[in-house]
XYZ file of C-alpha atoms in Angstrom:
666
model
C -35.979 -4.555 -33.034
C -32.723 -4.442 -35.038
C -30.068 -6.090 -33.231
C -27.197 -3.808 -31.927
C -23.194 -4.387 -32.853
C -20.464 -3.637 -30.006
C -17.034 -1.964 -31.281
C -13.940 -1.664 -29.427
C -12.194 1.685 -29.632
C -8.673 1.981 -28.709
C -6.984 5.171 -27.684
C -4.209 6.717 -25.528
C -6.979 7.134 -22.663
C -7.595 3.561 -22.850
C -10.327 0.974 -24.534
C -13.981 1.967 -24.844
C -16.737 0.023 -26.152
C -19.540 1.645 -28.642
C -23.117 0.150 -29.248
C -24.064 0.404 -33.134
C -26.984 -0.371 -35.215
C -26.293 -2.351 -38.720
C -27.958 0.796 -40.462
C -25.549 3.309 -38.961
C -23.526 5.308 -41.417
C -19.806 5.904 -40.602
C -20.414 9.336 -40.021
C -23.153 8.382 -37.152
C -20.325 6.060 -35.520
C -17.850 8.865 -35.588
C -20.402 11.058 -33.361
C -21.453 8.226 -31.098
C -17.233 7.630 -30.039
C -16.630 11.207 -29.842
C -19.719 11.006 -27.242
C -18.467 7.990 -25.559
C -14.855 9.720 -25.367
C -16.589 12.876 -23.863
C -15.076 15.064 -27.151
C -16.859 18.394 -28.296
C -16.408 17.137 -31.756
C -15.667 14.406 -34.267
C -13.505 16.419 -36.346
C -10.437 16.076 -34.178
C -9.507 12.368 -34.606
C -9.740 9.696 -37.347
C -10.558 6.415 -36.836
C -8.342 3.338 -38.051
C -9.184 -0.446 -39.187
C -5.645 -1.449 -38.429
C -3.230 -0.526 -35.723
C -0.570 1.097 -38.274
C -2.897 3.508 -39.442
C -3.795 1.826 -42.465
C -7.373 1.215 -43.799
C -9.151 4.680 -42.351
C -13.010 4.645 -41.667
C -14.305 7.332 -44.168
C -16.064 10.011 -42.650
C -18.945 9.956 -45.172
C -22.901 9.202 -44.711
C -22.385 5.670 -46.149
C -23.451 2.594 -44.470
C -20.365 1.101 -42.472
C -18.730 -2.424 -43.173
C -17.914 -3.218 -39.286
C -18.649 -6.385 -37.408
C -19.603 -6.882 -34.108
C -16.277 -7.134 -31.626
C -14.285 -5.124 -34.556
C -11.403 -3.366 -32.680
C -10.754 0.194 -33.971
C -8.035 2.501 -33.152
C -8.544 6.324 -32.470
C -5.827 8.322 -33.369
C -5.651 12.382 -32.679
C -5.340 14.639 -35.245
C -4.845 17.762 -33.028
C -2.873 18.416 -29.677
C -4.720 18.233 -26.324
C -7.404 15.954 -27.499
C -8.875 14.688 -24.481
C -9.404 17.069 -21.631
C -7.490 16.497 -18.781
C -7.285 18.086 -15.205
C -3.508 19.044 -13.869
C -4.279 18.283 -10.173
C -0.905 19.978 -9.739
C 2.984 20.880 -11.398
C 5.562 18.664 -11.986
C 7.739 20.849 -10.112
C 5.797 21.372 -6.852
C 7.829 23.769 -4.856
C 8.149 22.896 -0.980
C 5.117 24.911 1.014
C 7.349 27.146 3.263
C 5.410 28.788 6.399
C 6.945 31.357 8.903
C 5.297 33.379 11.437
C 8.812 35.242 12.224
C 10.572 37.088 9.305
C 13.883 37.550 9.063
C 15.240 41.097 7.695
C 11.856 41.215 5.508
C 12.256 37.615 4.495
C 10.220 34.685 5.574
C 12.713 31.816 6.041
C 11.255 28.348 7.790
C 11.925 24.681 6.953
C 9.001 22.625 5.059
C 7.166 20.589 7.184
C 7.724 16.756 7.171
C 6.177 15.493 4.591
C 5.080 18.708 2.873
C 6.517 17.315 -0.307
C 3.826 14.298 -1.239
C 4.607 12.689 -4.210
C 1.481 11.288 -4.552
C -0.227 13.997 -4.780
C 1.061 15.006 -8.118
C -1.878 13.733 -10.393
C -1.888 12.876 -13.938
C -1.384 15.373 -16.865
C -0.949 16.368 -20.334
C 2.852 16.840 -20.427
C 2.621 18.658 -23.739
C 0.594 21.019 -22.422
C 2.859 22.343 -19.463
C 6.093 23.838 -19.689
C 8.670 20.954 -18.292
C 11.746 22.559 -17.596
C 14.438 19.710 -17.417
C 17.891 20.044 -15.388
C 20.419 21.787 -17.792
C 22.287 18.506 -17.895
C 19.627 16.584 -19.527
C 19.093 19.010 -22.160
C 23.024 18.974 -22.875
C 22.861 14.963 -23.182
C 19.651 15.625 -25.380
C 21.414 17.342 -27.705
C 24.323 14.617 -27.849
C 24.312 12.003 -30.479
C 25.597 9.394 -27.807
C 26.824 6.870 -30.075
C 30.234 5.450 -29.624
C 32.398 5.571 -32.352
C 34.482 2.134 -33.398
C 37.861 2.317 -35.323
C 38.339 0.677 -38.617
C 39.446 -3.272 -37.825
C 42.262 -3.944 -40.349
C 40.828 -7.943 -40.411
C 37.492 -7.573 -40.950
C 36.971 -4.280 -42.328
C 37.658 -4.564 -46.432
C 36.301 -1.112 -47.077
C 38.048 2.039 -47.883
C 38.819 4.740 -45.082
C 35.545 6.330 -45.743
C 33.397 3.789 -45.308
C 31.486 1.673 -42.671
C 30.329 -1.628 -41.956
C 28.981 -3.726 -38.865
C 32.526 -3.939 -37.516
C 33.240 -0.525 -37.398
C 29.851 1.593 -37.186
C 29.060 3.433 -34.308
C 27.234 1.444 -31.420
C 24.404 2.477 -28.853
C 25.253 3.716 -25.999
C 23.122 1.099 -24.183
C 24.896 -1.699 -25.848
C 25.310 -4.729 -23.349
C 28.446 -6.318 -25.099
C 30.460 -2.411 -24.706
C 28.977 -2.009 -21.306
C 30.212 -5.306 -19.849
C 33.389 -5.250 -21.792
C 34.736 -1.958 -20.479
C 37.192 -1.981 -17.948
C 36.089 -1.648 -15.453
C 32.775 -3.195 -16.518
C 29.940 -0.693 -16.175
C 27.001 -2.331 -14.113
C 24.100 0.335 -14.892
C 23.742 2.250 -18.136
C 23.045 5.966 -17.676
C 19.255 6.989 -17.866
C 19.255 8.856 -20.511
C 21.051 5.932 -22.651
C 17.735 4.280 -21.070
C 15.785 6.313 -22.742
C 17.549 5.996 -25.950
C 16.729 2.393 -25.569
C 13.202 2.632 -25.330
C 13.142 4.985 -28.241
C 14.690 2.570 -30.506
C 12.672 -0.558 -29.513
C 9.553 1.276 -30.315
C 10.853 2.698 -33.527
C 9.861 -0.056 -35.544
C 6.192 0.628 -34.378
C 5.159 4.158 -35.127
C 2.060 4.341 -33.557
C 4.040 3.807 -29.965
C 6.475 5.752 -27.920
C 8.675 5.960 -25.142
C 6.638 6.532 -22.101
C 8.079 6.454 -18.634
C 5.235 5.819 -16.408
C 5.734 6.049 -12.439
C 4.742 2.743 -10.107
C 2.116 3.214 -7.661
C 1.374 0.996 -4.541
C -1.578 2.841 -3.284
C -5.302 2.552 -4.168
C -7.029 5.056 -5.939
C -8.979 7.378 -3.747
C -11.980 7.660 -5.920
C -12.808 4.878 -8.045
C -14.497 5.750 -11.214
C -17.032 3.112 -11.110
C -18.454 4.853 -7.962
C -18.139 1.857 -5.235
C -17.690 2.794 -1.721
C -13.565 3.261 -0.447
C -11.663 0.646 0.936
C -12.160 -1.411 3.390
C -15.846 -1.539 2.040
C -15.039 -1.900 -1.722
C -12.541 -2.434 -4.355
C -12.251 -3.089 -7.784
C -9.341 -3.948 -10.421
C -9.914 -0.123 -11.725
C -8.728 1.093 -8.321
C -6.297 -1.268 -6.891
C -2.732 -1.136 -7.746
C -1.048 -3.864 -9.396
C 1.007 -6.645 -7.897
C 4.684 -5.881 -8.154
C 7.670 -8.080 -9.023
C 10.756 -6.857 -7.600
C 13.632 -6.292 -10.405
C 17.094 -5.180 -10.266
C 17.250 -1.523 -12.108
C 19.354 -1.528 -15.015
C 20.066 1.786 -15.181
C 20.844 4.707 -12.859
C 19.994 8.571 -12.787
C 23.833 9.167 -11.611
C 26.696 7.865 -12.994
C 29.392 8.945 -10.375
C 30.018 11.372 -7.210
C 32.711 13.182 -6.704
C 33.724 15.573 -4.095
C 35.476 18.591 -5.190
C 37.922 18.462 -2.587
C 39.209 16.225 0.512
C 39.042 19.284 3.041
C 35.443 19.537 3.157
C 35.049 15.845 3.779
C 37.874 16.333 6.720
C 35.819 19.376 8.412
C 32.762 16.903 8.256
C 34.574 13.957 9.838
C 36.202 16.008 12.594
C 33.109 15.742 14.290
C 33.260 11.927 14.625
C 36.874 12.256 15.322
C 36.319 14.613 18.421
C 33.633 13.061 19.397
C 33.083 9.500 18.493
C 29.472 10.438 17.253
C 27.998 9.581 14.049
C 26.729 12.514 11.542
C 24.621 13.520 9.050
C 25.087 16.084 6.130
C 23.410 17.392 3.289
C 25.199 17.508 0.209
C 25.043 20.708 -2.435
C 26.407 21.018 -5.803
C 25.944 20.507 -9.031
C 25.194 17.786 -12.105
C 27.157 17.866 -14.871
C 28.128 15.501 -17.881
C 30.236 12.581 -17.095
C 32.238 11.137 -19.911
C 33.000 7.840 -18.183
C 29.724 6.410 -19.018
C 27.978 6.905 -22.279
C 25.314 9.889 -21.786
C 26.548 9.842 -17.939
C 25.572 12.516 -15.378
C 28.086 13.146 -12.459
C 27.156 14.575 -9.271
C 29.850 17.126 -7.969
C 29.491 17.916 -4.344
C 30.660 21.675 -3.398
C 29.923 21.636 0.266
C 28.560 20.028 3.141
C 25.577 21.537 5.618
C 25.040 19.939 8.772
C 21.122 20.356 9.773
C 20.356 19.911 13.610
C 20.290 16.456 14.864
C 21.261 14.482 17.958
C 23.858 12.067 17.887
C 25.233 8.951 19.581
C 27.834 6.312 18.965
C 25.269 4.196 17.152
C 22.470 6.334 15.500
C 21.365 10.004 14.440
C 18.187 11.533 14.765
C 17.520 14.543 12.602
C 15.724 17.317 14.164
C 12.986 18.209 11.901
C 11.975 20.897 10.531
C 15.321 22.416 10.447
C 14.392 26.263 10.810
C 17.267 27.453 8.464
C 16.547 24.751 5.391
C 14.750 27.571 3.307
C 17.505 30.212 3.951
C 20.607 27.525 3.046
C 18.538 26.317 -0.065
C 18.272 29.948 -1.022
C 21.909 30.853 -0.509
C 22.575 27.694 -2.456
C 20.530 28.715 -5.426
C 22.115 32.162 -5.674
C 25.605 30.301 -5.595
C 24.217 28.161 -8.663
C 24.392 24.906 -6.968
C 21.720 22.755 -4.926
C 20.823 19.953 -2.454
C 21.738 16.965 -4.612
C 22.319 14.208 -1.901
C 22.743 13.253 1.677
C 25.966 11.979 3.401
C 26.090 9.976 6.810
C 29.035 8.105 9.038
C 28.943 4.700 10.304
C 32.420 4.455 11.567
C 33.471 1.921 14.164
C 37.007 2.434 16.031
C 39.360 -0.404 15.489
C 40.842 -0.328 18.932
C 42.494 -3.749 18.475
C 44.175 -2.428 15.179
C 43.713 -5.802 13.699
C 42.471 -4.449 10.219
C 45.457 -2.113 9.896
C 43.766 0.727 9.854
C 41.634 3.184 12.222
C 37.978 1.855 11.629
C 36.471 -1.560 11.365
C 35.277 -3.092 8.095
C 31.831 -4.177 8.966
C 29.597 -3.261 6.074
C 29.641 -2.911 2.697
C 29.945 -6.480 1.522
C 28.307 -9.803 0.457
C 28.732 -11.002 4.363
C 26.958 -7.817 5.969
C 24.805 -5.445 4.196
C 25.217 -2.476 2.218
C 22.691 -0.161 3.314
C 20.206 -1.241 6.089
C 16.137 -1.296 5.821
C 16.045 2.129 7.850
C 18.542 3.672 5.423
C 17.205 2.665 2.202
C 13.865 4.302 3.411
C 15.258 7.545 4.347
C 17.017 7.467 1.167
C 13.676 6.782 -0.750
C 11.908 9.346 1.403
C 14.663 12.006 0.222
C 14.542 10.939 -3.300
C 10.849 11.047 -3.443
C 11.249 14.809 -2.019
C 13.659 15.394 -4.775
C 11.871 14.211 -8.255
C 13.902 14.043 -11.273
C 12.102 16.462 -13.558
C 11.263 14.632 -17.138
C 9.386 15.243 -20.360
C 9.417 11.448 -21.101
C 6.864 10.762 -17.976
C 3.194 11.672 -18.354
C 3.340 12.947 -14.731
C 6.173 15.261 -15.631
C 8.474 13.481 -13.040
C 10.385 10.395 -12.892
C 12.889 8.641 -10.445
C 15.645 10.954 -8.507
C 18.952 12.171 -8.844
C 19.348 12.434 -5.256
C 22.153 10.417 -4.170
C 23.237 8.953 -0.694
C 26.878 8.645 0.539
C 28.074 6.326 3.389
C 31.214 6.914 5.151
C 32.433 3.576 6.706
C 35.482 1.445 6.582
C 36.869 -0.283 3.733
C 38.612 -3.875 4.228
C 41.892 -2.618 4.752
C 40.779 -0.360 7.994
C 40.866 2.989 6.000
C 37.998 5.367 5.752
C 36.163 4.494 2.452
C 33.254 6.397 0.840
C 30.582 4.830 -0.901
C 27.703 5.948 -3.206
C 24.222 4.600 -3.676
C 20.861 5.357 -4.678
C 17.430 3.577 -4.275
C 15.233 2.145 -7.216
C 12.310 3.793 -8.494
C 10.280 0.720 -7.050
C 11.946 1.286 -3.547
C 10.845 4.893 -3.954
C 7.260 3.629 -4.753
C 6.960 1.385 -1.578
C 8.212 4.386 0.507
C 5.912 6.675 -0.974
C 3.073 4.602 -0.042
C 4.291 3.818 3.125
C 4.377 -0.196 2.578
C 8.370 -0.858 3.473
C 9.154 -1.573 6.879
C 12.672 -2.122 8.710
C 13.354 -5.538 10.222
C 13.784 -5.698 14.033
C 16.722 -7.892 14.123
C 18.121 -8.221 10.428
C 19.404 -4.930 8.873
C 19.679 -6.278 5.777
C 16.150 -7.425 5.061
C 12.789 -5.383 4.595
C 9.422 -6.076 5.069
C 6.384 -5.196 3.440
C 3.391 -4.206 5.246
C 0.057 -6.551 5.013
C -3.176 -5.348 4.042
C -5.393 -3.987 6.678
C -8.614 -2.252 7.244
C -6.771 1.145 7.265
C -4.529 0.761 3.910
C -4.594 -2.086 0.996
C -1.303 -3.099 0.310
C -0.423 -4.850 -3.095
C 1.680 -8.281 -3.309
C 5.432 -7.667 -3.534
C 7.176 -10.511 -5.142
C 10.697 -11.286 -5.735
C 12.617 -13.835 -7.704
C 15.434 -16.535 -6.615
C 16.786 -19.605 -7.354
C 16.160 -22.553 -5.185
C 18.473 -25.964 -4.506
C 17.719 -27.227 -7.589
C 18.895 -23.831 -9.586
C 14.925 -23.195 -10.631
C 14.072 -19.637 -10.195
C 10.988 -19.152 -7.633
C 8.656 -16.201 -6.853
C 8.440 -15.409 -3.502
C 6.374 -13.037 -1.190
C 8.880 -10.040 -0.128
C 8.280 -10.595 3.414
C 10.965 -10.174 4.176
C 12.937 -8.992 1.260
C 16.622 -8.534 0.419
C 17.389 -5.027 -0.027
C 19.910 -5.725 -2.675
C 17.030 -5.353 -5.237
C 16.271 -2.110 -4.257
C 19.849 -0.753 -4.086
C 22.111 0.532 -6.926
C 25.878 1.733 -6.116
C 27.194 4.461 -7.454
C 30.846 5.185 -7.749
C 32.225 7.890 -5.258
C 35.606 9.573 -5.178
C 37.609 12.699 -5.323
C 39.771 14.275 -8.122
C 42.782 13.014 -9.555
C 46.247 15.100 -8.816
C 46.169 16.495 -12.093
C 42.765 17.363 -12.591
C 41.794 20.969 -12.678
C 38.951 21.311 -10.766
C 38.143 24.962 -9.289
C 36.392 24.461 -5.764
C 33.354 26.389 -5.368
C 34.501 27.234 -1.663
C 37.695 27.897 0.233
C 38.180 24.442 1.272
C 40.849 24.262 -0.585
C 42.306 27.117 0.245
C 45.973 26.495 1.894
C 45.950 30.149 3.067
C 42.969 29.138 5.398
C 44.458 27.682 8.457
C 41.620 27.590 10.606
C 38.121 27.383 8.896
C 35.063 28.897 10.294
C 32.892 27.244 12.682
C 30.369 24.434 11.230
C 26.931 25.085 12.538
C 25.095 23.005 15.111
C 28.269 21.739 16.622
C 27.339 23.076 20.140
C 27.601 19.244 21.552
C 31.699 19.328 20.634
C 31.906 22.930 22.205
C 31.709 24.561 18.615
C 29.521 27.899 18.501
C 29.031 30.178 15.615
C 29.383 33.599 17.666
C 30.875 36.792 16.904
C 34.103 35.752 19.054
C 34.181 32.849 16.591
C 34.235 35.274 13.248
C 36.781 37.072 14.997
C 39.114 34.158 15.809
C 38.687 33.155 11.922
C 39.079 36.836 10.580
C 42.364 37.316 12.747
C 44.401 34.866 10.492
C 43.746 37.232 7.554
C 44.832 40.464 9.416
C 48.340 41.619 8.905
C 48.625 43.473 12.795
C 46.529 39.999 14.045
C 43.489 42.435 15.038
C 39.778 41.268 14.236
C 38.575 43.084 11.883
C 39.704 42.686 8.220
C 39.374 45.076 5.587
C 40.927 44.452 1.837
C 43.887 46.684 2.422
C 44.796 44.902 5.928
C 44.551 41.325 3.611
C 46.380 42.249 0.632
C 48.595 38.802 1.052
C 44.939 37.078 0.827
C 42.537 37.041 -2.098
C 38.838 38.460 -0.652
C 37.550 35.217 -1.910
C 39.652 33.089 0.386
C 37.960 34.885 3.572
C 34.333 34.945 2.586
C 33.847 31.896 0.157
C 32.688 29.632 3.156
C 29.375 28.576 3.069
C 29.239 28.158 6.987
C 30.286 32.035 7.174
C 27.551 32.982 4.583
C 25.021 31.365 6.586
C 26.107 32.784 9.600
C 26.018 36.052 8.420
C 22.329 35.842 7.539
C 21.061 34.062 10.660
C 23.009 35.604 13.498
C 21.305 37.782 15.943
C 23.962 41.044 16.237
C 23.992 41.847 12.436
C 22.171 39.579 10.355
C 22.093 40.361 6.420
C 19.482 40.283 4.309
C 19.630 38.385 0.970
C 19.604 41.593 -0.706
C 22.238 42.766 1.052
C 24.493 39.646 0.269
C 23.016 39.558 -3.046
C 26.399 41.104 -4.629
C 28.884 38.973 -2.562
C 26.828 35.375 -3.546
C 27.335 37.105 -7.602
C 30.786 37.658 -6.875
C 31.581 34.117 -5.094
C 29.875 32.591 -7.981
C 31.393 34.230 -11.070
C 34.933 34.179 -8.710
C 35.118 38.115 -9.448
C 37.820 38.890 -7.133
C 36.792 42.854 -7.490
C 33.156 42.298 -6.873
C 33.869 40.697 -3.424
C 36.383 43.443 -2.631
C 33.938 46.030 -3.393
C 31.357 44.562 -1.225
C 34.407 44.130 1.576
C 34.408 48.103 1.653
C 30.804 48.517 1.718
C 29.014 49.849 4.718
C 27.697 46.552 5.750
C 30.871 44.388 5.885
C 32.163 47.537 7.981
C 29.668 47.585 10.328
C 30.973 43.853 11.314
C 34.362 45.361 11.402
C 33.649 47.940 13.663
C 31.992 45.766 15.898
C 34.801 43.541 16.046
C 37.489 45.970 16.563
C 35.614 47.320 19.455
C 37.100 45.296 22.458
C 39.697 45.362 24.873
C 42.277 47.990 23.787
C 45.395 46.726 22.185
C 45.507 43.619 19.498
C 45.398 40.691 20.875
C 48.212 38.328 20.218
C 47.830 35.746 17.357
C 47.856 32.532 19.546
C 45.166 33.730 22.122
C 41.502 34.242 21.647
C 40.692 37.629 23.095
C 37.909 38.571 25.664
C 35.173 39.873 23.616
C 31.943 41.601 24.495
C 29.151 39.867 26.010
C 25.951 39.618 23.603
C 23.846 42.423 24.921
C 27.082 44.805 24.622
C 27.559 43.451 21.225
C 24.189 43.957 20.189
C 23.472 47.460 21.527
C 26.822 48.615 19.781
C 26.066 47.006 16.722
C 22.666 48.853 16.947
C 24.371 52.142 17.326
C 26.918 51.578 14.275
C 24.441 50.636 12.051
C 22.228 53.640 12.144
C 22.494 56.137 9.595
C 21.273 59.819 9.099
C 18.650 60.726 6.221
C 20.802 62.801 3.554
C 17.133 64.811 3.196
C 15.981 65.257 6.738
C 18.953 64.387 8.824
C 16.688 61.370 10.625
C 18.494 58.925 12.556
C 17.202 55.467 10.926
C 17.765 51.861 12.228
C 20.480 50.138 10.478
C 17.760 47.340 9.513
C 15.754 50.009 7.452
C 16.413 50.701 4.001
C 14.320 53.986 3.553
C 14.161 56.708 5.989
C 11.075 56.706 8.051
C 10.176 60.342 8.011
C 10.638 61.438 4.314
C 11.192 57.767 2.503
C 14.366 58.828 0.867
C 16.749 55.736 0.057
C 19.863 55.384 2.300
C 22.926 56.141 0.390
C 21.082 58.417 -2.101
């Protein structure tokens, strides 16, 4: 019996062993390797004796010269060589389910946890069309290197030459980031990718790949042993995690388009003293303050249903209108990009010189509590960052957190944060817990029969200034938090607001949704009071002719008003009816908004609002309008239309005749 040799075959799918006999030819070795890796043939790859693609193994039927234990490198010669099973898409849509359609369109909020990041399996990114954000596509086209001027003392070449003292430097250069005024604490994410690509340039067989951290045990181990807690092995258990401060951030700056939208949000706290949560809608754009940076621009704040108190806020999930507000935002070319919450304590003693206390956001307190970190990580996992450099198709998140609290002078202050990718992985596996009496500390769950938890460590210096490793029970949350500068446009900045928050002609904005606790109710009476300020006569109904002193966009460019038009029970608009208006608002087309206001859909609203007690009400008084049932009956009557072909009277919600199927307005 001849002796058997063992070869180690290394590939992008891992390292496997192949048994060969001394008399095997090179062609037989290729066939055995293809069989071991479950490949259809041996023609799609080449074997090399060295990692740098030197000394290829011949395919001829000649005797091999390999030795026992040799490492052979398998390099694919064609795309999609290894069969991969895609379990889900990198941009999985949320699962919206509703049994109650609204105007023919189903809108409902996703169930809690309907987006499970751990359900996104491994995939071959090259075989899937990964569509990154527009801002990432723009940044990929930018060179990114920072130009430097010619140094008159160190540069001795002519004006067309370059040397080490004036050559452009990379966007991730640590000295440049440190010496900026103010210093840049975190490089941008795109600069981090450039750094990985630069470090791998010396070895051409490697490439920049971003692996997502997993803290969960694999459900089905390839070795076939019993699942946890009856069995575990090194192939299915997650690796230990050492917490490190993240050197990069996905968003480098947060900017509100104007301050009025924030004032509307803070009015809830001013009137009730209760804390408040809102979701931020806006867009991402290139930020010049950081090399290859990304800025989150906030256009609107949507306040979901919630239960508030002076010390806490509880979201009422699922939100029945979450899908609708997301659809509205998408048609306006914005999307949900973050969340904001207040943590304001009135300074009754006036000791700080301002209206609120400075009780968080410094080294003596905490920046984010453990519960806030977990919530931020949960939201970031729901909104992953699509990335073509990751085999999963996603990596990290651009979702931001804004805290409204008091600064050192007692004034209301805005602080922006993100949590690290490690924190997102801990939350995704449900192993990060808050502590009972220390909000600045978190706690890693211990392994139990229900769940295997990997060891999580962090480093700190002891009394002898030695760096020691400690188990994360508890853990300082500073390892998981990334601060993001937050502010407003400067006075000379030419920033055009998406909505009418910054419009000086709007004296009384439309009511904000879900504010029943302070007496704000979105109904036809509130709509009439809002529209009354734009009418020459003080009447509730507004048309383009009666509001000539205002722009049409000043009236309707309000996300809270647009939401009410779509969800109200009197005359609700479908998305098909709102589409021309939304397109005009998105492109700032004044004529388009005026044309929509002259149409039958808006005129029906005008007639309902004008049918009230005779005579125009005074501007300073709130009129007594019809009750709900009267409004509903009137709206139903006014919205009816006669078919031009068969003269049948159809309800306003129908777009085609129920008798002859003739379209409305044809």
